[in-house]
């Protein structure tokens, strides 16, 4: 994949985010880290231990339980939305964008993306690469057609 100079690459999962920029040219990709952050996100049972609520029928003795909220997932989604806000602030004047995230997070990023950025997106890659170095990400992108 050819990445023009200045292309922004957002690599995010539920708890880690890295924003990279191609400081090189189309052929010689040199990724530099612009922003990096991590979220300490404990399991849902640690975040909230209350049992889901119950609803009673107005007639009869039937009861229904509400579904338990997944606080861990909600925090991951919020983290992805904040990562997209950061990308929107950095992506000025038609800078090309590549987003790399696991499938669920990629859906969260798409939902949070400003519609004006749609034309700037070069690629959306559904893969978890937050554990990879910029060199490994660069090598992976170079091999993609």
PDB file of C-alpha atoms in Angstrom:
ATOM      1  CA  UNK A   1       0.000   0.000   0.000  1.00  0.00           C
ATOM      2  CA  UNK A   2       1.358   3.406  -0.916  1.00  0.00           C
ATOM      3  CA  UNK A   3       1.155   5.897   1.932  1.00  0.00           C
ATOM      4  CA  UNK A   4       1.592   9.525   0.894  1.00  0.00           C
ATOM      5  CA  UNK A   5       3.746  11.793   3.047  1.00  0.00           C
ATOM      6  CA  UNK A   6       1.779  12.976   6.081  1.00  0.00           C
ATOM      7  CA  UNK A   7      -0.695  10.063   6.124  1.00  0.00           C
ATOM      8  CA  UNK A   8      -2.126   9.529   9.602  1.00  0.00           C
ATOM      9  CA  UNK A   9      -2.433   5.955  10.872  1.00  0.00           C
ATOM     10  CA  UNK A  10      -4.688   5.311  13.867  1.00  0.00           C
ATOM     11  CA  UNK A  11      -3.957   1.977  15.568  1.00  0.00           C
ATOM     12  CA  UNK A  12      -6.401   1.260  18.387  1.00  0.00           C
ATOM     13  CA  UNK A  13      -8.005  -1.530  20.370  1.00  0.00           C
ATOM     14  CA  UNK A  14     -10.108  -1.350  23.524  1.00  0.00           C
ATOM     15  CA  UNK A  15      -7.289  -0.252  25.798  1.00  0.00           C
ATOM     16  CA  UNK A  16      -4.369   1.038  23.715  1.00  0.00           C
ATOM     17  CA  UNK A  17      -4.116   3.722  21.065  1.00  0.00           C
ATOM     18  CA  UNK A  18      -1.291   4.941  18.887  1.00  0.00           C
ATOM     19  CA  UNK A  19      -1.495   7.718  16.300  1.00  0.00           C
ATOM     20  CA  UNK A  20       1.291   7.574  13.716  1.00  0.00           C
ATOM     21  CA  UNK A  21       2.270   9.772  10.787  1.00  0.00           C
ATOM     22  CA  UNK A  22       4.243   8.856   7.683  1.00  0.00           C
ATOM     23  CA  UNK A  23       7.248  11.169   7.758  1.00  0.00           C
ATOM     24  CA  UNK A  24       8.711   9.508   4.674  1.00  0.00           C
ATOM     25  CA  UNK A  25       7.389   9.396   1.135  1.00  0.00           C
ATOM     26  CA  UNK A  26       5.063   7.067  -0.789  1.00  0.00           C
ATOM     27  CA  UNK A  27       7.673   4.359  -1.239  1.00  0.00           C
ATOM     28  CA  UNK A  28       9.900   4.789   1.823  1.00  0.00           C
ATOM     29  CA  UNK A  29       7.453   4.760   4.732  1.00  0.00           C
ATOM     30  CA  UNK A  30       8.849   6.141   8.008  1.00  0.00           C
ATOM     31  CA  UNK A  31       6.232   6.061  10.748  1.00  0.00           C
ATOM     32  CA  UNK A  32       6.623   8.436  13.665  1.00  0.00           C
ATOM     33  CA  UNK A  33       4.509   8.310  16.818  1.00  0.00           C
ATOM     34  CA  UNK A  34       2.415  11.451  17.356  1.00  0.00           C
ATOM     35  CA  UNK A  35       0.252  10.314  20.279  1.00  0.00           C
ATOM     36  CA  UNK A  36       0.067   7.232  22.431  1.00  0.00           C
ATOM     37  CA  UNK A  37      -2.227   6.351  25.308  1.00  0.00           C
ATOM     38  CA  UNK A  38      -3.492   3.397  27.286  1.00  0.00           C
ATOM     39  CA  UNK A  39      -6.614   2.756  29.317  1.00  0.00           C
ATOM     40  CA  UNK A  40      -6.598   0.840  32.574  1.00  0.00           C
ATOM     41  CA  UNK A  41      -9.826  -1.083  32.059  1.00  0.00           C
ATOM     42  CA  UNK A  42     -10.610  -3.718  34.693  1.00  0.00           C
ATOM     43  CA  UNK A  43     -13.192  -6.436  34.129  1.00  0.00           C
ATOM     44  CA  UNK A  44     -16.894  -5.577  34.400  1.00  0.00           C
ATOM     45  CA  UNK A  45     -17.312  -7.383  37.717  1.00  0.00           C
ATOM     46  CA  UNK A  46     -14.660  -5.089  39.227  1.00  0.00           C
ATOM     47  CA  UNK A  47     -16.224  -1.920  37.790  1.00  0.00           C
ATOM     48  CA  UNK A  48     -19.737  -2.596  39.034  1.00  0.00           C
ATOM     49  CA  UNK A  49     -20.911  -5.441  41.191  1.00  0.00           C
ATOM     50  CA  UNK A  50     -24.631  -4.713  41.447  1.00  0.00           C
ATOM     51  CA  UNK A  51     -26.925  -7.342  39.978  1.00  0.00           C
ATOM     52  CA  UNK A  52     -29.131  -6.290  37.061  1.00  0.00           C
ATOM     53  CA  UNK A  53     -32.535  -4.939  38.025  1.00  0.00           C
ATOM     54  CA  UNK A  54     -35.850  -6.802  37.929  1.00  0.00           C
ATOM     55  CA  UNK A  55     -39.154  -5.740  36.445  1.00  0.00           C
ATOM     56  CA  UNK A  56     -42.533  -6.959  37.640  1.00  0.00           C
ATOM     57  CA  UNK A  57     -45.569  -7.396  35.417  1.00  0.00           C
ATOM     58  CA  UNK A  58     -48.473  -5.129  36.313  1.00  0.00           C
ATOM     59  CA  UNK A  59     -50.796  -8.119  36.253  1.00  0.00           C
ATOM     60  CA  UNK A  60     -49.813 -11.536  37.496  1.00  0.00           C
ATOM     61  CA  UNK A  61     -46.677 -12.691  39.224  1.00  0.00           C
ATOM     62  CA  UNK A  62     -44.272 -12.755  36.276  1.00  0.00           C
ATOM     63  CA  UNK A  63     -40.898 -11.055  36.640  1.00  0.00           C
ATOM     64  CA  UNK A  64     -38.232 -10.186  34.105  1.00  0.00           C
ATOM     65  CA  UNK A  65     -34.633  -9.224  34.621  1.00  0.00           C
ATOM     66  CA  UNK A  66     -32.876  -6.452  32.789  1.00  0.00           C
ATOM     67  CA  UNK A  67     -29.763  -7.436  30.908  1.00  0.00           C
ATOM     68  CA  UNK A  68     -26.536  -6.711  32.735  1.00  0.00           C
ATOM     69  CA  UNK A  69     -24.638  -3.751  31.354  1.00  0.00           C
ATOM     70  CA  UNK A  70     -21.112  -4.492  30.213  1.00  0.00           C
ATOM     71  CA  UNK A  71     -19.216  -1.639  31.845  1.00  0.00           C
ATOM     72  CA  UNK A  72     -15.901  -2.915  30.507  1.00  0.00           C
ATOM     73  CA  UNK A  73     -17.180  -2.785  26.904  1.00  0.00           C
ATOM     74  CA  UNK A  74     -18.694   0.659  27.422  1.00  0.00           C
ATOM     75  CA  UNK A  75     -15.325   1.987  28.609  1.00  0.00           C
ATOM     76  CA  UNK A  76     -13.609   0.434  25.574  1.00  0.00           C
ATOM     77  CA  UNK A  77     -16.159   2.039  23.246  1.00  0.00           C
ATOM     78  CA  UNK A  78     -15.685   5.426  24.924  1.00  0.00           C
ATOM     79  CA  UNK A  79     -11.908   5.027  24.563  1.00  0.00           C
ATOM     80  CA  UNK A  80     -12.354   4.374  20.822  1.00  0.00           C
ATOM     81  CA  UNK A  81     -14.611   7.416  20.472  1.00  0.00           C
ATOM     82  CA  UNK A  82     -11.983   9.594  22.170  1.00  0.00           C
ATOM     83  CA  UNK A  83      -9.319   8.187  19.828  1.00  0.00           C
ATOM     84  CA  UNK A  84     -11.498   9.131  16.845  1.00  0.00           C
ATOM     85  CA  UNK A  85     -11.969  12.664  18.213  1.00  0.00           C
ATOM     86  CA  UNK A  86      -8.187  12.983  18.430  1.00  0.00           C
ATOM     87  CA  UNK A  87      -7.822  11.777  14.835  1.00  0.00           C
ATOM     88  CA  UNK A  88     -10.473  14.264  13.667  1.00  0.00           C
ATOM     89  CA  UNK A  89      -8.551  17.126  15.313  1.00  0.00           C
ATOM     90  CA  UNK A  90      -5.253  16.044  13.725  1.00  0.00           C
ATOM     91  CA  UNK A  91      -6.602  15.260  10.233  1.00  0.00           C
ATOM     92  CA  UNK A  92      -6.581  18.731   8.741  1.00  0.00           C
ATOM     93  CA  UNK A  93      -6.866  19.788   5.116  1.00  0.00           C
ATOM     94  CA  UNK A  94      -7.513  16.417   3.516  1.00  0.00           C
ATOM     95  CA  UNK A  95      -4.659  14.439   5.085  1.00  0.00           C
ATOM     96  CA  UNK A  96      -5.026  10.732   4.137  1.00  0.00           C
ATOM     97  CA  UNK A  97      -6.071   8.399   6.974  1.00  0.00           C
ATOM     98  CA  UNK A  98      -5.596   4.685   7.678  1.00  0.00           C
ATOM     99  CA  UNK A  99      -7.466   3.054  10.570  1.00  0.00           C
ATOM    100  CA  UNK A 100      -6.281  -0.263  12.033  1.00  0.00           C
ATOM    101  CA  UNK A 101      -8.431  -1.872  14.732  1.00  0.00           C
ATOM    102  CA  UNK A 102     -10.162  -5.140  15.660  1.00  0.00           C
ATOM    103  CA  UNK A 103     -13.606  -5.525  14.008  1.00  0.00           C
ATOM    104  CA  UNK A 104     -15.741  -4.347  16.956  1.00  0.00           C
ATOM    105  CA  UNK A 105     -13.517  -1.316  17.567  1.00  0.00           C
ATOM    106  CA  UNK A 106     -13.484  -0.511  13.848  1.00  0.00           C
ATOM    107  CA  UNK A 107     -17.292  -0.346  13.948  1.00  0.00           C
ATOM    108  CA  UNK A 108     -17.086   2.002  16.948  1.00  0.00           C
ATOM    109  CA  UNK A 109     -14.596   4.213  15.095  1.00  0.00           C
ATOM    110  CA  UNK A 110     -16.800   4.354  12.000  1.00  0.00           C
ATOM    111  CA  UNK A 111     -19.804   5.389  14.095  1.00  0.00           C
ATOM    112  CA  UNK A 112     -17.800   8.132  15.837  1.00  0.00           C
ATOM    113  CA  UNK A 113     -16.087   9.420  12.672  1.00  0.00           C
ATOM    114  CA  UNK A 114     -17.002  12.843  11.364  1.00  0.00           C
ATOM    115  CA  UNK A 115     -18.691  12.367   7.974  1.00  0.00           C
ATOM    116  CA  UNK A 116     -16.342  14.942   6.422  1.00  0.00           C
ATOM    117  CA  UNK A 117     -13.391  12.589   6.959  1.00  0.00           C
ATOM    118  CA  UNK A 118     -14.904   9.806   4.844  1.00  0.00           C
ATOM    119  CA  UNK A 119     -13.136  10.925   1.657  1.00  0.00           C
ATOM    120  CA  UNK A 120      -9.775  11.019   3.456  1.00  0.00           C
ATOM    121  CA  UNK A 121      -9.849   7.335   4.482  1.00  0.00           C
ATOM    122  CA  UNK A 122      -7.369   5.291   2.431  1.00  0.00           C
ATOM    123  CA  UNK A 123      -7.990   2.018   4.269  1.00  0.00           C
ATOM    124  CA  UNK A 124      -9.765   0.433   7.221  1.00  0.00           C
ATOM    125  CA  UNK A 125      -7.950  -2.692   8.373  1.00  0.00           C
ATOM    126  CA  UNK A 126      -9.640  -5.065  10.823  1.00  0.00           C
ATOM    127  CA  UNK A 127      -6.627  -6.330  12.733  1.00  0.00           C
ATOM    128  CA  UNK A 128      -5.281  -5.795  16.248  1.00  0.00           C
ATOM    129  CA  UNK A 129      -1.831  -4.252  15.818  1.00  0.00           C
ATOM    130  CA  UNK A 130      -1.529  -2.176  18.992  1.00  0.00           C
ATOM    131  CA  UNK A 131       1.177  -4.551  20.254  1.00  0.00           C
ATOM    132  CA  UNK A 132       3.281  -3.979  17.095  1.00  0.00           C
ATOM    133  CA  UNK A 133       6.097  -1.474  16.742  1.00  0.00           C
ATOM    134  CA  UNK A 134       5.915   1.288  14.106  1.00  0.00           C
ATOM    135  CA  UNK A 135       8.448  -0.688  12.047  1.00  0.00           C
ATOM    136  CA  UNK A 136       6.222  -3.797  12.093  1.00  0.00           C
ATOM    137  CA  UNK A 137       3.162  -1.721  11.164  1.00  0.00           C
ATOM    138  CA  UNK A 138       5.101  -0.091   8.335  1.00  0.00           C
ATOM    139  CA  UNK A 139       6.203  -3.504   7.037  1.00  0.00           C
ATOM    140  CA  UNK A 140       2.625  -4.825   7.249  1.00  0.00           C
ATOM    141  CA  UNK A 141       1.224  -1.835   5.338  1.00  0.00           C
ATOM    142  CA  UNK A 142       3.924  -2.068   2.685  1.00  0.00           C
ATOM    143  CA  UNK A 143       2.934  -5.711   1.970  1.00  0.00           C
ATOM    144  CA  UNK A 144      -0.761  -4.854   1.554  1.00  0.00           C
ATOM    145  CA  UNK A 145      -1.887  -4.126  -1.972  1.00  0.00           C
TER     146      UNK A 145
END
